[in-house]
Amino acid sequence: MGIVYRATYLKTGQDVAVKVLAPDLTADPKLARRFQREMDILKKLRHPHIVRYYGGSSSGAQRFYAMEMITGGSLDDLLRKRNTLSWEEAVEYGIHIAKALEHAHNEGVIHRDLKPGNLLLTKKGRIKLSDFGIARDTQATALTQAGKTVGTMAYMAPEQITGKKPVSRRTDLYALGCVMFQMLTGRTPFESETHPEMLFKHIQDDPPSVREYNMDVPIWLDRLIDDMLAKEPEDRPFDALAVQVQLEEVRTKVAEQESIIRETAAGGQSALTLKEGDRQLATKLVGKKKKKRKKKQLEVPVYERTWFLGSALAGVLLLVVWSLWPESEAAIFDRIQQVMASDDPGDWGAAESDIKDYLERFPEAQQASQVSGWHDQIEMYRAERRAETNIRFGRDPQTEAEQLFVEAKQYEKFGDRLTALSKYEAMVTLLKEQRDDSEARPFINLARRQAQRIKSSVGSSTDRTAFIKEQLAEADTLYLAGEAVRAREKWQSIVRLYGDNAEFEVHVQKARARLIDPKASMQAEEVSGLLDEAVDTLDRATREATDL
C-alpha cells in the first residue's frame, strides 16, 4: 500500500524514510483515512524498539509521512541469508520485540501484522517494530491476491482467521511465537502450498516442537514458544511483559545448568552432593530415573561385567573433567591479545567473554590492568558508535555523559578544536565521581582520549574569532560555487554552536542573515564595505587637505 523512499531533511542533513500512499490508492477515501490512522498511531508510540515517527502531511491528493531511517535491513532479510539464528540471538530479539509490543499494548495499539518483514534491524543489531495499521486493514482484500499474503498468513492467530474471538494483545503474542519459531528452525510452524490449508492448520493442527528441528534450543524456550502458539488466547502468556520475564528466565536456567557442569568438572559438586534445587533442575533435564534391570544368572562377556563398565565410565569421566578443566591465565591472556591485535574494532567483541572471565578469575594478575584497558577499549568503541548513530538518526543522547561528549564532538567536527578541548576537559572534571559508572565511564575515557589528541595536534591557530571568520568566508565561497547545501550547513553550525555566546554575536547574526537570504545578505555586506571604504577615502582626503 505504501511506497517508502529515502530522503534528506535539508535543515539538518538527516536521512529519513518517507512513506507515501501509493498513487493508485490516493483517490480511495477509505484507504486515505486508514493511512491517516497509521500516522495517528505512530505519533503516540515513542520507544527504542519502535520506528520513530517524525511527522506527516499532504500535498494535494498525495499523503506522506517521515520516519526514522533504518539501514540494517529486516529480520526477514537476515533469515534469508542465515536461515536460522542461535537460541541466544533469538532470545535477545524476542525480548526486543516483546518490549515494543508491551509499549504499543499499553497505548491501546494491537499490531496485528507482526512478521519478520516488519521487524527492522539497526546497524547495532537492535530490532525496530514498523508498519502499524495499514497491513492489517488491507488483509480482507489481500487474501484473494496470490503471492501477497502467504507471509502474513504464516503468522496469523486463530482468532484473526475465524473472528469468533476479538483480537487482543495475545494475538500479537501468537505472531511473536511464530516469528521465534522461524528464527530457531528456519521455517514457520505451519506451512502449506494453498491459502485455505494454511489457515486450517492455524485453527486445527498442533504446532510441532521447536526441538524437533533444532536440538540446541533449551527446553524452557521450546515450552514458552509452544505456550505462545496455543489455539486459545487465554492459554497464551498473559502479556508481552510476561514473555520478557520468561525469556530472561531461559537465560538464567541455562546459566544455572552450565554452572552445575562447571562446578562438577572443577571438583566443586559431585552427583552425590548436588543441592536440592540443582537436583530438581537435573531431574528436569534428564527425566525420570530408569528402572534397573534384574541381573540374569548367566555368564556374561567381560565387556558387560560391572567392573569393566565401571572402569570405562571412570575413564570417560576423567576425560570429561580434563576437557572442562579451567584454562590457565596465560592461555586466556594469549587468546585475548590475539583478538585485540586486530585493526578492525568489529573483531574485538569476540574477546569480551574471555576478558570478563579473566578479570573475574585473575583480578590481581600482572596483566589484569592491560586486560581491563582492553575492556575499556571495547566499551569506548561501542559508546562512540552509539553516539554517532544517535546523531545520524536525530535521537537524543541517552545519558548526561553522552550529551556532554556529543556537544564537545560537534565543536571538534566543525573544526573548533580549542572549544572542543575545553569541553572535553570540563566533562572529565564534572563527571569524575561517575568514573566507575558503566554508562558514564566509556564517554569519560573517550573525552580523555580526544583531549589528548587535540593537545598533541593543535597548532598556533587558536584564535576562535579568526576561525569563525574563516568558516563564514568558506561558506560564502561554497555558496557562490553553487554548493548551497554545504554552505547552509556551515551557517547552521555557527548559529547552533555559538548562538549563546555574546562574544561572537556579530558573526552569529551574519550567519543568520545568510540563512534567511544569502544573496541579499552578501549584497548588503558588499554595499556596507563600499561605504566604509568611501568613508575611509574621504577621511584621508580631509586629513591631507588639513596638512596642506
Coordinates of C-alpha atoms in Angstrom, one line a residue:
M1 CA 0.0 0.0 0.0
G2 CA 2.7 2.4 0.9
I3 CA 5.9 3.2 -1.1
V4 CA 9.0 4.1 1.0
Y5 CA 11.6 6.5 -0.2
R6 CA 14.9 7.6 1.2
A7 CA 15.2 11.3 1.7
T8 CA 17.3 14.0 3.3
Y9 CA 15.9 16.7 5.6
L10 CA 17.8 19.8 4.3
K11 CA 17.6 21.8 7.5
T12 CA 19.7 19.2 9.4
G13 CA 21.1 17.0 6.7
Q14 CA 19.5 14.0 8.4
D15 CA 18.5 10.9 6.3
V16 CA 14.8 9.9 6.8
A17 CA 12.4 7.4 5.3
V18 CA 9.3 8.9 3.7
K19 CA 6.3 6.6 3.3
V20 CA 3.9 7.7 0.5
L21 CA 0.4 6.4 -0.2
A22 CA 0.6 4.5 -3.5
P23 CA -0.7 6.8 -6.3
D24 CA -3.4 4.4 -7.5
L25 CA -4.9 4.4 -4.0
T26 CA -5.0 8.1 -3.1
A27 CA -8.5 8.5 -4.6
D28 CA -10.0 6.0 -2.2
P29 CA -11.2 7.9 0.8
K30 CA -11.3 4.8 3.0
L31 CA -7.7 4.0 2.3
A32 CA -6.7 7.6 2.8
R33 CA -8.4 7.5 6.3
R34 CA -6.5 4.3 7.1
F35 CA -3.2 5.9 6.1
Q36 CA -4.1 8.8 8.4
R37 CA -4.9 6.4 11.2
E38 CA -1.4 4.8 10.8
M39 CA 0.1 8.2 11.3
D40 CA -2.0 8.9 14.4
I41 CA -0.9 5.6 15.9
L42 CA 2.8 6.2 15.3
K43 CA 2.5 9.7 16.8
K44 CA 1.9 8.3 20.3
L45 CA 4.4 5.5 20.1
R46 CA 7.9 6.6 21.3
H47 CA 10.1 3.6 22.2
P48 CA 13.6 2.4 21.4
H49 CA 12.3 -0.7 19.7
I50 CA 9.6 1.1 17.5
V51 CA 10.5 3.0 14.4
R52 CA 10.2 6.7 15.3
Y53 CA 7.7 8.9 13.5
Y54 CA 8.8 12.5 12.6
G55 CA 5.7 14.0 11.0
G56 CA 3.3 13.8 8.1
S57 CA 1.4 16.0 5.7
S58 CA -0.2 16.0 2.3
S59 CA 0.5 17.8 -1.0
G60 CA -2.7 18.0 -3.0
A61 CA -4.1 14.5 -3.0
Q62 CA -0.7 12.9 -2.1
R63 CA -0.3 11.8 1.5
F64 CA 3.0 11.0 3.1
Y65 CA 4.9 10.9 6.4
A66 CA 8.5 10.8 7.5
M67 CA 10.0 8.3 9.9
E68 CA 13.3 7.0 11.2
M69 CA 15.7 5.6 8.6
I70 CA 16.8 2.0 9.4
T71 CA 19.6 0.8 7.2
G72 CA 20.3 -2.7 8.6
G73 CA 17.6 -4.5 6.6
S74 CA 14.8 -6.6 8.1
L75 CA 14.7 -9.8 10.1
D76 CA 13.3 -11.4 7.0
D77 CA 16.5 -10.4 5.1
L78 CA 18.6 -11.8 7.9
L79 CA 16.8 -15.1 7.9
R80 CA 17.0 -15.4 4.1
K81 CA 20.8 -15.1 4.5
R82 CA 21.3 -17.3 7.5
N83 CA 18.2 -19.5 7.6
T84 CA 18.4 -19.9 11.4
L85 CA 19.7 -17.9 14.4
S86 CA 21.3 -19.2 17.6
W87 CA 18.9 -19.5 20.5
E88 CA 20.8 -16.7 22.3
E89 CA 20.1 -14.3 19.3
A90 CA 16.5 -15.4 19.1
V91 CA 16.0 -14.7 22.9
E92 CA 17.6 -11.3 22.5
Y93 CA 15.5 -10.3 19.5
G94 CA 12.4 -11.8 21.2
I95 CA 13.0 -9.5 24.2
H96 CA 13.3 -6.5 21.9
I97 CA 10.0 -7.3 20.1
A98 CA 8.2 -8.0 23.4
K99 CA 9.3 -4.7 24.8
A100 CA 8.0 -2.9 21.7
L101 CA 4.7 -4.8 21.9
E102 CA 4.4 -4.0 25.6
H103 CA 4.7 -0.3 24.9
A104 CA 2.2 -0.5 22.0
H105 CA -0.3 -2.5 24.0
N106 CA 0.0 -0.1 26.9
E107 CA -1.0 2.7 24.4
G108 CA -4.0 0.6 23.3
V109 CA -2.4 -0.4 20.0
I110 CA -2.5 -4.0 18.7
H111 CA -0.1 -4.5 15.8
R112 CA -2.0 -7.4 14.1
D113 CA 0.6 -8.0 11.4
L114 CA 3.8 -9.0 13.2
K115 CA 6.2 -10.8 10.9
P116 CA 9.9 -10.7 10.0
G117 CA 9.4 -8.3 7.2
N118 CA 8.0 -5.7 9.6
L119 CA 10.9 -6.1 12.1
L120 CA 13.8 -3.9 11.0
L121 CA 17.4 -4.2 12.2
T122 CA 19.7 -1.3 13.1
K123 CA 23.4 -1.5 12.4
K124 CA 23.9 -2.1 16.1
G125 CA 21.6 -5.2 16.0
R126 CA 18.6 -3.6 17.6
I127 CA 15.1 -4.7 16.5
K128 CA 12.7 -1.9 15.4
L129 CA 9.0 -2.7 15.0
S130 CA 7.4 -1.0 12.0
D131 CA 4.3 -0.9 9.8
F132 CA 1.3 -0.2 12.1
G133 CA -2.2 -0.2 10.8
I134 CA -2.2 -0.4 7.0
A135 CA -1.1 -4.0 6.6
R136 CA -3.8 -5.4 8.8
D137 CA -6.5 -3.1 7.5
T138 CA -6.0 -4.3 3.9
Q139 CA -5.9 -8.1 4.6
A140 CA -9.5 -8.6 3.7
T141 CA -8.6 -7.5 0.1
A142 CA -5.2 -9.0 0.0
L143 CA -6.4 -12.5 0.9
T144 CA -7.6 -13.0 -2.6
Q145 CA -4.3 -11.9 -4.2
A146 CA -1.9 -14.7 -4.8
G147 CA 1.7 -14.2 -3.6
K148 CA 0.9 -11.3 -1.3
T149 CA -0.4 -12.9 1.9
V150 CA 1.4 -16.1 2.5
G151 CA 3.9 -14.4 4.7
T152 CA 1.1 -12.7 6.7
M153 CA -0.9 -15.9 6.9
A154 CA 2.0 -17.8 8.3
Y155 CA 1.8 -15.6 11.5
M156 CA -2.0 -15.2 11.9
A157 CA -3.6 -16.2 15.2
P158 CA -6.7 -18.5 15.0
E159 CA -9.0 -15.7 16.3
Q160 CA -7.9 -13.4 13.4
I161 CA -8.9 -16.1 11.0
T162 CA -12.3 -17.2 12.5
G163 CA -13.4 -13.9 14.0
K164 CA -15.0 -15.9 16.9
K165 CA -13.0 -14.0 19.5
P166 CA -11.8 -10.4 19.5
V167 CA -8.3 -9.6 18.5
S168 CA -6.3 -8.7 21.6
R169 CA -2.7 -8.3 22.8
R170 CA -2.4 -12.1 22.9
T171 CA -3.0 -12.1 19.2
D172 CA 0.4 -10.3 18.8
L173 CA 2.0 -12.9 21.2
Y174 CA 0.8 -15.7 18.9
A175 CA 2.6 -14.0 15.9
L176 CA 5.7 -13.5 18.1
G177 CA 5.7 -17.2 18.8
C178 CA 5.6 -17.9 15.0
V179 CA 8.5 -15.4 14.5
M180 CA 10.6 -17.0 17.2
F181 CA 9.8 -20.5 15.8
Q182 CA 11.1 -19.4 12.4
M183 CA 14.3 -17.7 13.9
L184 CA 15.2 -21.1 15.5
T185 CA 14.1 -23.5 12.8
G186 CA 14.3 -21.7 9.5
R187 CA 10.6 -22.4 8.8
T188 CA 7.2 -21.2 10.2
P189 CA 5.1 -23.5 12.4
F190 CA 2.6 -24.3 9.7
E191 CA 3.4 -24.5 6.0
S192 CA 1.2 -25.3 3.0
E193 CA 1.0 -24.8 -0.7
T194 CA -2.5 -23.4 -0.5
H195 CA -4.1 -20.5 1.4
P196 CA -7.1 -22.4 2.8
E197 CA -4.9 -25.3 4.1
M198 CA -2.6 -22.8 5.7
L199 CA -5.5 -21.1 7.6
F200 CA -7.0 -24.5 8.5
K201 CA -3.7 -25.6 10.1
H202 CA -3.6 -22.5 12.3
I203 CA -7.1 -23.3 13.5
Q204 CA -6.9 -27.1 13.9
D205 CA -3.3 -28.5 13.9
D206 CA -1.0 -28.6 16.9
P207 CA 2.3 -26.9 16.2
P208 CA 5.4 -29.0 16.1
S209 CA 8.1 -28.7 18.8
V210 CA 11.0 -26.4 18.0
R211 CA 13.3 -29.1 19.3
E212 CA 12.2 -31.4 16.5
Y213 CA 14.1 -29.2 14.1
N214 CA 16.8 -27.8 16.4
M215 CA 18.0 -29.8 19.4
D216 CA 20.3 -26.9 20.6
V217 CA 17.2 -25.0 21.7
P218 CA 16.8 -25.1 25.6
I219 CA 13.7 -27.0 26.7
W220 CA 12.4 -23.9 28.5
L221 CA 12.4 -21.8 25.3
D222 CA 10.7 -24.7 23.5
R223 CA 7.9 -24.7 26.1
L224 CA 7.5 -21.0 26.0
I225 CA 7.0 -20.9 22.2
D226 CA 4.6 -23.8 22.5
D227 CA 2.5 -21.7 25.0
M228 CA 2.6 -18.7 22.7
L229 CA 1.2 -20.8 19.9
A230 CA -1.8 -22.0 21.9
K231 CA -5.1 -22.0 20.0
E232 CA -7.0 -20.3 22.8
P233 CA -5.8 -16.8 23.6
E234 CA -6.3 -17.4 27.4
D235 CA -3.8 -20.3 27.2
R236 CA -1.0 -18.0 26.0
P237 CA 1.2 -15.8 28.3
F238 CA -0.7 -13.0 30.0
D239 CA 1.0 -10.2 28.1
A240 CA 4.3 -9.1 26.5
L241 CA 5.9 -8.3 29.8
A242 CA 5.3 -11.9 30.9
V243 CA 7.1 -13.1 27.7
Q244 CA 10.0 -10.8 28.5
V245 CA 10.3 -12.3 32.0
Q246 CA 10.1 -15.9 30.7
L247 CA 12.8 -15.2 28.1
E248 CA 15.1 -13.8 30.7
E249 CA 14.4 -16.9 32.8
V250 CA 15.6 -19.1 29.9
R251 CA 18.9 -17.4 30.1
T252 CA 19.1 -17.8 33.9
K253 CA 18.2 -21.5 33.7
V254 CA 20.7 -22.2 31.0
A255 CA 23.4 -20.4 33.1
E256 CA 22.4 -22.5 36.1
Q257 CA 22.8 -25.7 34.1
E258 CA 26.2 -24.6 32.8
S259 CA 27.2 -23.7 36.4
I260 CA 26.4 -27.2 37.6
I261 CA 28.6 -28.7 34.8
R262 CA 31.5 -26.4 35.6
E263 CA 31.4 -27.0 39.3
T264 CA 31.2 -30.7 38.9
A265 CA 34.2 -30.7 36.4
A266 CA 36.2 -28.5 38.8
G267 CA 35.5 -30.8 41.8
G268 CA 33.1 -28.4 43.5
Q269 CA 30.0 -30.6 43.5
S270 CA 29.5 -34.2 42.5
A271 CA 26.4 -36.1 41.7
L272 CA 26.3 -37.1 45.4
T273 CA 26.5 -33.5 46.7
L274 CA 24.1 -31.7 44.5
K275 CA 21.9 -29.1 46.2
E276 CA 18.2 -29.8 46.2
G277 CA 17.5 -27.0 43.6
D278 CA 20.2 -28.3 41.3
R279 CA 19.0 -31.9 41.7
Q280 CA 15.5 -30.8 40.6
L281 CA 17.0 -29.0 37.6
A282 CA 19.0 -32.1 36.7
T283 CA 15.9 -34.2 37.0
K284 CA 14.0 -31.9 34.6
L285 CA 16.9 -32.1 32.1
V286 CA 17.4 -35.9 32.3
G287 CA 13.9 -37.1 33.1
K288 CA 12.7 -39.9 35.3
K289 CA 15.3 -42.4 36.5
K290 CA 15.2 -45.7 34.6
K291 CA 14.3 -48.8 36.5
K292 CA 17.2 -51.2 37.0
R293 CA 17.0 -54.5 35.1
K294 CA 17.3 -57.7 37.1
K295 CA 20.6 -59.4 36.5
K296 CA 20.4 -62.7 34.6
Q297 CA 22.1 -65.6 36.3
L298 CA 24.1 -66.3 33.2
E299 CA 27.7 -65.9 32.2
V300 CA 28.2 -62.5 30.5
P301 CA 31.1 -61.3 28.4
V302 CA 33.9 -59.3 30.0
Y303 CA 32.8 -56.0 28.4
E304 CA 29.4 -56.3 30.0
R305 CA 30.6 -57.0 33.5
T306 CA 30.3 -54.4 36.3
W307 CA 34.0 -53.9 37.0
F308 CA 34.7 -53.4 33.3
L309 CA 31.8 -50.9 32.8
G310 CA 32.8 -49.1 36.0
S311 CA 36.4 -48.7 34.8
A312 CA 35.3 -47.5 31.4
L313 CA 32.9 -45.0 33.0
A314 CA 35.7 -43.7 35.2
G315 CA 37.9 -43.2 32.2
V316 CA 35.2 -41.3 30.4
L317 CA 34.6 -39.1 33.4
L318 CA 38.3 -38.3 33.7
L319 CA 38.3 -37.4 30.0
V320 CA 35.3 -35.1 30.5
V321 CA 36.9 -33.4 33.6
W322 CA 40.1 -32.9 31.7
S323 CA 38.3 -31.3 28.8
L324 CA 36.3 -29.0 31.0
W325 CA 39.2 -28.1 33.4
P326 CA 39.5 -24.3 33.6
E327 CA 42.1 -22.7 31.3
S328 CA 45.2 -21.1 32.7
E329 CA 45.7 -17.4 33.0
A330 CA 48.3 -17.4 30.2
A331 CA 46.2 -19.3 27.8
I332 CA 43.2 -16.9 28.2
F333 CA 45.5 -13.8 28.0
D334 CA 47.1 -15.0 24.8
R335 CA 43.8 -15.6 23.2
I336 CA 42.6 -12.1 24.2
Q337 CA 45.8 -10.5 23.0
Q338 CA 45.4 -12.1 19.5
V339 CA 41.9 -10.8 19.1
M340 CA 42.6 -7.3 20.3
A341 CA 45.6 -7.0 17.9
S342 CA 43.1 -6.7 15.1
D343 CA 42.8 -3.4 13.3
D344 CA 39.1 -3.9 12.9
P345 CA 37.2 -2.9 16.1
G346 CA 34.3 -5.1 14.9
D347 CA 36.5 -8.1 15.8
W348 CA 37.1 -7.1 19.4
G349 CA 33.7 -8.3 20.6
A350 CA 34.9 -11.9 20.2
A351 CA 37.3 -11.4 23.2
E352 CA 34.6 -10.0 25.5
S353 CA 33.7 -13.2 27.3
D354 CA 37.4 -14.1 27.8
I355 CA 38.0 -10.6 29.2
K356 CA 35.2 -10.9 31.7
D357 CA 36.4 -14.4 32.7
Y358 CA 40.0 -13.2 33.1
L359 CA 39.1 -10.2 35.3
E360 CA 36.8 -12.3 37.5
R361 CA 39.3 -15.1 38.0
F362 CA 42.6 -13.2 38.0
P363 CA 41.9 -9.7 39.3
E364 CA 45.4 -9.4 40.9
A365 CA 47.3 -10.8 38.0
Q366 CA 50.2 -8.8 36.5
Q367 CA 48.3 -8.4 33.1
A368 CA 45.0 -7.5 34.7
S369 CA 45.4 -3.8 34.1
Q370 CA 46.1 -4.4 30.4
V371 CA 43.1 -6.6 30.1
S372 CA 41.0 -4.0 31.9
G373 CA 42.2 -1.5 29.4
W374 CA 41.1 -3.7 26.5
H375 CA 37.7 -3.9 28.1
D376 CA 37.6 -0.1 28.3
Q377 CA 38.7 0.0 24.6
I378 CA 35.7 -2.2 23.6
E379 CA 33.2 -0.2 25.6
M380 CA 34.6 3.1 24.2
Y381 CA 34.2 1.8 20.7
R382 CA 30.6 0.8 21.3
A383 CA 29.8 4.1 23.1
E384 CA 31.2 6.2 20.3
R385 CA 29.3 4.1 17.7
R386 CA 26.1 4.5 19.7
A387 CA 26.5 8.3 20.0
E388 CA 27.3 8.6 16.3
T389 CA 24.2 6.6 15.4
N390 CA 22.0 8.7 17.7
I391 CA 23.3 11.9 16.0
R392 CA 22.8 10.4 12.5
F393 CA 19.2 9.5 13.2
G394 CA 18.4 12.6 15.2
R395 CA 17.9 10.8 18.5
D396 CA 18.5 12.5 21.8
P397 CA 21.6 11.3 23.9
Q398 CA 20.6 8.6 26.5
T399 CA 22.8 9.8 29.4
E400 CA 24.4 13.0 30.7
A401 CA 27.8 11.7 29.8
E402 CA 26.8 11.0 26.2
Q403 CA 25.2 14.5 26.0
L404 CA 28.4 16.2 27.1
F405 CA 30.6 14.1 24.8
V406 CA 28.3 14.8 21.8
E407 CA 28.4 18.5 22.4
A408 CA 32.2 18.6 22.5
K409 CA 32.4 16.3 19.5
Q410 CA 30.2 18.7 17.5
Y411 CA 32.8 21.5 18.0
E412 CA 35.6 19.2 17.1
K413 CA 33.9 18.1 13.8
F414 CA 33.2 21.7 13.0
G415 CA 37.0 22.4 13.3
D416 CA 36.9 24.5 16.5
R417 CA 39.4 22.3 18.4
L418 CA 40.1 24.9 21.1
T419 CA 36.4 24.9 22.3
A420 CA 36.3 21.1 21.9
L421 CA 39.3 20.7 24.1
S422 CA 37.8 22.9 26.7
K423 CA 34.5 20.9 26.6
Y424 CA 36.3 17.6 26.9
E425 CA 38.4 18.6 29.9
A426 CA 35.3 20.2 31.6
M427 CA 33.4 16.9 31.0
V428 CA 36.2 14.8 32.7
T429 CA 36.2 17.1 35.7
L430 CA 32.4 17.3 36.0
L431 CA 31.9 13.5 35.8
K432 CA 34.9 12.4 37.9
E433 CA 32.6 11.0 40.6
Q434 CA 30.9 8.8 37.9
R435 CA 34.1 7.3 36.5
D436 CA 33.1 3.8 37.8
D437 CA 29.6 4.0 36.4
S438 CA 29.3 1.6 33.5
E439 CA 27.3 4.1 31.4
A440 CA 29.5 7.1 32.0
R441 CA 32.9 5.5 32.1
P442 CA 33.3 4.9 28.3
F443 CA 32.4 8.5 27.5
I444 CA 34.8 9.9 30.1
N445 CA 37.6 7.7 28.6
L446 CA 36.6 9.0 25.1
A447 CA 36.8 12.6 26.4
R448 CA 40.3 12.0 27.8
R449 CA 41.4 10.4 24.5
Q450 CA 40.1 13.2 22.3
A451 CA 41.5 15.9 24.6
Q452 CA 45.0 14.2 24.4
R453 CA 44.7 14.0 20.6
I454 CA 43.8 17.7 20.3
K455 CA 46.7 18.7 22.6
S456 CA 49.2 16.8 20.6
S457 CA 48.0 18.2 17.2
V458 CA 46.8 21.7 17.9
G459 CA 48.9 24.4 16.2
S460 CA 49.1 28.1 16.5
S461 CA 45.6 28.7 15.0
T462 CA 43.8 29.1 18.4
D463 CA 42.0 32.4 17.8
R464 CA 38.3 31.4 17.7
T465 CA 37.2 34.7 16.3
A466 CA 39.6 34.3 13.3
F467 CA 38.4 30.7 13.0
I468 CA 34.7 31.7 12.8
K469 CA 35.6 34.4 10.2
E470 CA 37.3 31.8 8.1
Q471 CA 34.3 29.5 8.3
L472 CA 32.0 32.3 7.2
A473 CA 34.2 33.2 4.3
E474 CA 34.4 29.5 3.3
A475 CA 30.6 29.2 3.4
D476 CA 30.3 32.2 1.1
T477 CA 32.7 30.7 -1.3
L478 CA 30.8 27.4 -1.3
Y479 CA 27.5 29.2 -1.9
L480 CA 28.9 31.2 -4.8
A481 CA 30.3 28.0 -6.3
G482 CA 26.8 26.5 -6.4
E483 CA 27.2 24.3 -3.2
A484 CA 24.3 25.8 -1.3
V485 CA 23.6 22.8 0.9
R486 CA 27.2 22.7 2.2
A487 CA 27.2 26.4 2.7
R488 CA 23.9 26.3 4.7
E489 CA 25.4 23.5 6.9
K490 CA 28.3 25.8 7.9
W491 CA 26.0 28.7 8.6
Q492 CA 23.7 26.5 10.7
S493 CA 26.7 25.1 12.6
I494 CA 27.8 28.6 13.5
V495 CA 24.3 29.6 14.8
R496 CA 23.9 26.3 16.7
L497 CA 27.4 26.2 18.3
Y498 CA 27.9 29.9 19.1
G499 CA 24.4 31.4 19.3
D500 CA 24.5 31.6 23.1
N501 CA 28.0 33.2 23.2
A502 CA 27.8 37.0 23.3
E503 CA 31.5 37.2 22.2
F504 CA 30.5 36.0 18.7
E505 CA 27.2 37.8 18.4
V506 CA 28.2 39.8 15.3
H507 CA 29.3 36.6 13.4
V508 CA 26.2 34.7 14.5
Q509 CA 24.0 37.5 13.2
K510 CA 25.8 37.4 9.9
A511 CA 25.3 33.6 9.7
R512 CA 21.6 34.0 10.5
A513 CA 21.2 36.7 7.7
R514 CA 22.9 34.3 5.3
L515 CA 20.4 31.6 6.2
I516 CA 17.4 33.9 5.6
D517 CA 18.6 35.4 2.2
P518 CA 22.2 34.7 1.2
K519 CA 22.2 36.9 -1.9
A520 CA 20.6 39.9 -0.2
S521 CA 22.9 39.5 2.8
M522 CA 26.0 39.3 0.7
Q523 CA 24.9 42.3 -1.4
A524 CA 24.2 44.4 1.7
E525 CA 27.6 43.4 3.2
E526 CA 29.3 44.4 -0.1
V527 CA 27.5 47.8 -0.1
S528 CA 28.4 48.3 3.5
G529 CA 32.0 47.6 2.7
L530 CA 32.0 50.1 -0.2
L531 CA 30.5 52.7 2.1
D532 CA 33.2 52.0 4.7
E533 CA 35.8 52.3 2.0
A534 CA 34.4 55.6 0.8
V535 CA 34.3 57.0 4.3
D536 CA 37.9 56.0 4.8
T537 CA 38.9 57.6 1.5
L538 CA 37.1 60.8 2.5
D539 CA 38.8 60.8 5.9
R540 CA 42.2 60.5 4.3
A541 CA 41.5 63.3 1.8
T542 CA 40.3 65.6 4.6
R543 CA 43.4 64.9 6.7
E544 CA 45.7 65.5 3.6
A545 CA 43.9 68.8 2.9
T546 CA 44.3 69.9 6.5
D547 CA 48.0 69.1 6.4
L548 CA 48.4 71.3 3.3

